[in-house]
Short mmCIF file of C-alpha atoms in Angstrom, two decimals:
data_model
loop_
_atom_site.label_atom_id
_atom_site.label_comp_id
_atom_site.label_asym_id
_atom_site.label_seq_id
_atom_site.Cartn_x
_atom_site.Cartn_y
_atom_site.Cartn_z
CA MET A 1 -63.57 -60.93 77.94
CA PHE A 2 -59.87 -61.18 78.69
CA HIS A 3 -60.02 -57.91 80.51
CA GLY A 4 -62.75 -59.30 82.83
CA LEU A 5 -60.72 -62.43 83.40
CA ASP A 6 -57.59 -60.42 84.25
CA GLU A 7 -59.52 -58.34 86.75
CA GLY A 8 -61.02 -61.39 88.38
CA ALA A 9 -57.61 -63.15 88.57
CA GLY A 10 -56.12 -59.96 90.02
CA VAL A 11 -58.68 -59.85 92.82
CA PHE A 12 -58.35 -63.56 93.47
CA SER A 13 -54.55 -63.49 93.66
CA LYS A 14 -54.54 -60.57 96.10
CA LEU A 15 -57.22 -62.13 98.31
CA LEU A 16 -55.34 -65.41 98.20
CA LEU A 17 -52.09 -63.80 99.41
CA CYS A 18 -53.98 -61.83 102.07
CA ALA A 19 -55.76 -64.95 103.34
CA VAL A 20 -52.57 -67.01 103.48
CA CYS A 21 -50.74 -64.27 105.33
CA LEU A 22 -53.55 -63.63 107.82
CA THR A 23 -53.98 -67.33 108.67
CA SER A 24 -50.23 -67.65 108.94
CA ALA A 25 -50.07 -64.71 111.34
CA MET A 26 -52.70 -66.37 113.57
CA GLN A 27 -50.94 -69.76 113.59
CA THR A 28 -47.41 -68.41 114.24
CA TYR A 29 -48.11 -65.58 116.69
CA GLN A 30 -47.75 -67.80 119.68
CA ILE A 31 -44.55 -69.35 118.29
CA HIS A 32 -42.76 -66.09 117.57
CA ARG A 33 -44.17 -62.60 117.71
CA GLY A 34 -41.91 -61.40 114.93
CA ALA A 35 -43.13 -64.05 112.56
CA GLY A 36 -46.77 -63.26 113.34
CA ALA A 37 -46.22 -59.55 112.77
CA GLY A 38 -44.30 -60.24 109.54
CA PHE A 39 -47.13 -62.26 108.09
CA LEU A 40 -49.63 -59.66 109.21
CA LEU A 41 -47.73 -56.80 107.59
CA GLN A 42 -47.51 -58.75 104.33
CA ALA A 43 -51.30 -59.13 104.33
CA LEU A 44 -51.68 -55.35 104.50
CA ALA A 45 -50.55 -54.51 100.91
CA PRO A 46 -52.82 -56.96 99.03
CA LEU A 47 -55.76 -56.06 101.30
CA LEU A 48 -55.36 -52.35 100.53
CA GLU A 49 -55.02 -53.07 96.80
CA SER A 50 -58.16 -55.27 96.83
CA ALA A 51 -60.12 -52.62 98.71
CA ALA A 52 -58.91 -49.65 96.60
CA PRO A 53 -61.58 -50.00 93.80
CA PHE A 54 -64.35 -49.79 96.37
CA ALA A 55 -62.84 -46.91 98.35
CA ALA A 56 -64.23 -44.19 96.13
CA HIS A 57 -67.78 -45.52 96.42
CA LEU A 58 -67.44 -45.53 100.24
CA GLY A 59 -65.92 -42.09 100.45
CA LEU A 60 -62.59 -43.40 101.66
CA GLY A 61 -60.41 -40.97 99.82
CA TRP A 62 -57.34 -41.75 101.96
CA LEU A 63 -57.21 -45.41 100.95
CA PRO A 64 -55.85 -45.11 97.38
CA GLY A 65 -53.10 -42.74 98.62
CA SER A 66 -52.00 -45.20 101.28
CA LEU A 67 -51.06 -47.70 98.58
CA ASP A 68 -47.92 -45.62 97.87
CA GLY A 69 -46.51 -46.73 101.21
CA ALA A 70 -47.76 -50.28 101.17
CA TRP A 71 -44.40 -51.59 99.93
CA VAL A 72 -42.93 -50.64 103.31
CA SER A 73 -45.19 -53.03 105.12
CA THR A 74 -44.20 -55.79 102.73
CA ALA A 75 -40.48 -55.02 103.14
CA VAL A 76 -40.68 -54.90 106.91
CA GLY A 77 -42.85 -58.01 106.95
CA LEU A 78 -40.37 -60.05 104.98
CA SER A 79 -37.56 -58.86 107.19
CA LEU A 80 -39.51 -59.89 110.27
CA LEU A 81 -39.86 -63.36 108.82
CA ALA A 82 -36.12 -63.52 108.24
CA PHE A 83 -35.61 -62.26 111.76
CA ALA A 84 -37.83 -65.04 113.14
CA PHE A 85 -36.02 -67.78 111.26
CA HIS A 86 -32.61 -66.57 112.45
CA TRP A 87 -33.83 -66.01 115.97
CA LEU A 88 -35.32 -69.47 116.26
CA SER A 89 -32.08 -70.96 114.94
CA GLY A 90 -30.14 -69.14 117.69
CA ASP A 91 -28.43 -66.60 115.40
CA HIS A 92 -29.66 -63.53 117.28
CA PHE A 93 -26.91 -61.22 115.94
CA THR A 94 -27.84 -61.69 112.31
CA ALA A 95 -31.54 -61.42 113.21
CA ASN A 96 -31.05 -57.99 114.86
CA ILE A 97 -28.85 -56.73 111.97
CA LEU A 98 -31.49 -57.69 109.37
CA LEU A 99 -34.24 -56.08 111.29
CA GLY A 100 -32.37 -52.93 112.16
CA GLY A 101 -31.25 -52.46 108.55
CA VAL A 102 -34.76 -52.67 107.06
CA LEU A 103 -36.22 -50.37 109.77
CA LEU A 104 -33.66 -47.72 108.81
CA VAL A 105 -34.68 -48.05 105.18
CA ALA A 106 -38.35 -47.84 106.11
CA ALA A 107 -37.70 -44.74 108.19
CA SER A 108 -36.08 -43.00 105.23
CA SER A 109 -38.68 -44.18 102.70
CA GLY A 110 -40.11 -40.73 102.40
CA TYR A 111 -36.88 -39.48 100.74
CA LEU A 112 -36.87 -42.21 98.05
CA ARG A 113 -38.15 -41.75 94.53
CA GLU A 114 -40.35 -44.36 92.83
CA GLU A 115 -37.33 -46.04 91.20
CA GLY A 116 -35.58 -46.17 94.57
CA LYS A 117 -38.63 -47.74 96.27
CA ALA A 118 -38.81 -50.43 93.58
CA VAL A 119 -35.09 -51.21 94.01
CA VAL A 120 -35.36 -51.35 97.82
CA ALA A 121 -38.51 -53.54 97.70
CA HIS A 122 -36.77 -55.96 95.24
CA SER A 123 -33.52 -55.98 97.32
CA VAL A 124 -35.40 -56.77 100.55
CA THR A 125 -37.22 -59.65 98.92
CA MET A 126 -33.96 -61.13 97.67
CA VAL A 127 -32.06 -60.57 100.92
CA ALA A 128 -34.82 -62.05 103.01
CA SER A 129 -35.14 -65.05 100.69
CA ILE A 130 -31.37 -65.73 100.63
CA THR A 131 -30.89 -65.36 104.38
CA ILE A 132 -33.87 -67.67 105.12
CA LEU A 133 -32.52 -70.11 102.58
CA ILE A 134 -29.10 -70.17 104.17
CA VAL A 135 -30.40 -70.73 107.73
CA SER A 136 -32.87 -73.34 106.47
CA ILE A 137 -30.09 -75.31 104.73
CA PHE A 138 -27.99 -75.32 107.90
CA THR A 139 -31.00 -76.42 110.07
CA GLY A 140 -32.31 -78.91 107.47
CA ASN A 141 -35.66 -77.11 107.20
CA ALA A 142 -37.12 -78.27 103.88
CA TYR A 143 -40.14 -75.92 104.11
CA GLY A 144 -37.88 -72.89 104.72
CA ILE A 145 -35.83 -73.88 101.68
CA ALA A 146 -38.92 -74.28 99.47
CA GLY A 147 -40.38 -70.97 100.61
CA SER A 148 -37.11 -69.17 99.97
CA LEU A 149 -36.89 -70.61 96.42
CA LEU A 150 -40.45 -69.54 95.69
CA ALA A 151 -39.90 -66.02 97.09
CA GLY A 152 -36.57 -65.73 95.28
CA THR A 153 -38.18 -66.76 92.01
CA ALA A 154 -40.84 -64.08 92.55
CA GLY A 155 -38.19 -61.48 93.23
CA LEU A 156 -36.22 -62.46 90.06
CA LEU A 157 -39.34 -62.44 87.87
CA ALA A 158 -40.36 -59.03 89.24
CA GLY A 159 -37.25 -57.56 87.71
CA THR A 160 -38.00 -58.89 84.24
CA GLU A 161 -39.99 -57.24 81.42
CA LEU A 162 -42.37 -60.16 81.07
CA GLN A 163 -46.03 -59.12 80.86
CA ARG A 164 -47.59 -62.58 81.54
CA LEU A 165 -46.69 -65.79 83.35
CA LEU A 166 -48.75 -68.93 82.84
CA MET A 167 -51.65 -66.94 81.35
CA LEU A 168 -51.72 -64.52 84.18
CA ARG A 169 -50.60 -60.97 84.40
CA LYS A 170 -47.13 -60.80 85.94
CA ARG A 171 -48.20 -59.09 89.11
CA ASP A 172 -50.97 -61.64 89.69
CA ALA A 173 -48.61 -64.55 89.18
CA LEU A 174 -46.19 -62.94 91.60
CA CYS A 175 -48.97 -62.71 94.22
CA CYS A 176 -49.65 -66.44 93.80
CA LEU A 177 -45.97 -67.25 94.15
CA MET A 178 -45.67 -65.16 97.35
CA ALA A 179 -48.83 -66.85 98.72
CA ALA A 180 -47.13 -70.20 98.22
CA ALA A 181 -43.92 -68.96 99.70
CA ASN A 182 -45.59 -67.62 102.82
CA LEU A 183 -47.58 -70.84 103.20
CA THR A 184 -44.40 -72.92 103.16
CA TRP A 185 -42.65 -70.46 105.46
CA ARG A 186 -45.46 -70.82 107.95
CA TRP A 187 -44.81 -74.63 107.98
CA GLY A 188 -41.08 -73.97 108.17
CA ILE A 189 -41.45 -71.78 111.27
CA ARG A 190 -43.58 -74.46 112.96
CA VAL A 191 -41.03 -77.15 112.17
CA GLN A 192 -38.18 -75.03 113.45
CA HIS A 193 -40.04 -74.37 116.63
CA GLN A 194 -40.76 -78.03 117.16
CA GLU A 195 -37.13 -78.86 116.71
CA LEU A 196 -36.23 -76.17 119.22
CA GLU A 197 -38.65 -77.63 121.74
CA SER A 198 -37.29 -81.14 121.21
CA VAL A 199 -33.73 -79.90 121.80
CA GLY A 200 -34.90 -78.19 124.98
CA LEU A 201 -36.64 -81.37 126.16
CA LEU A 202 -33.56 -83.43 125.40
CA ALA A 203 -31.33 -81.01 127.39
CA GLU A 204 -33.74 -81.20 130.33
CA THR A 205 -33.65 -85.03 130.18
CA PHE A 206 -29.85 -85.11 130.39
CA ASP A 207 -29.89 -82.50 133.23
#
């Protein structure tokens, strides 16, 4: 019984994260291409994981193997979100440094062992969360702060040896936390864009 509940919760949590990221990509694409791409890439990993059990029945033998590289899309996606927050706040230098660094890591992912991949994925989650938190504090973006705290909590819990969180398997609980983080980040990007537009309109008024 519990095995069936765990499997159902696992599918639901992955589909929830995928749905949140896909809708966020659609709603932020016009605001900032980097944010839209970041949400889209984050939807890729849970989508592949949800589809993997059905791949064998459909003759898609390549799908389970592609899960090994799914962490790269999550890492690049999170970095693109951090890039978008910094870019919208006017800190273009930090935005480019963050994006360039993670792209170099992604390009060398083929040389990393499993332990190295786990460390890199964990590090990217924490760095993206901290940098978005910092820029959100300085810009007064409450949604950005909340999303960073949620993603940071997920990153910290991922490094623990806990098996369950709130009756859920740890990986399913982490998916739910990241879904909530991405949802609040979506709102944060929209708020930051609205503030940017209001500043532009104010400048035009004084001109």
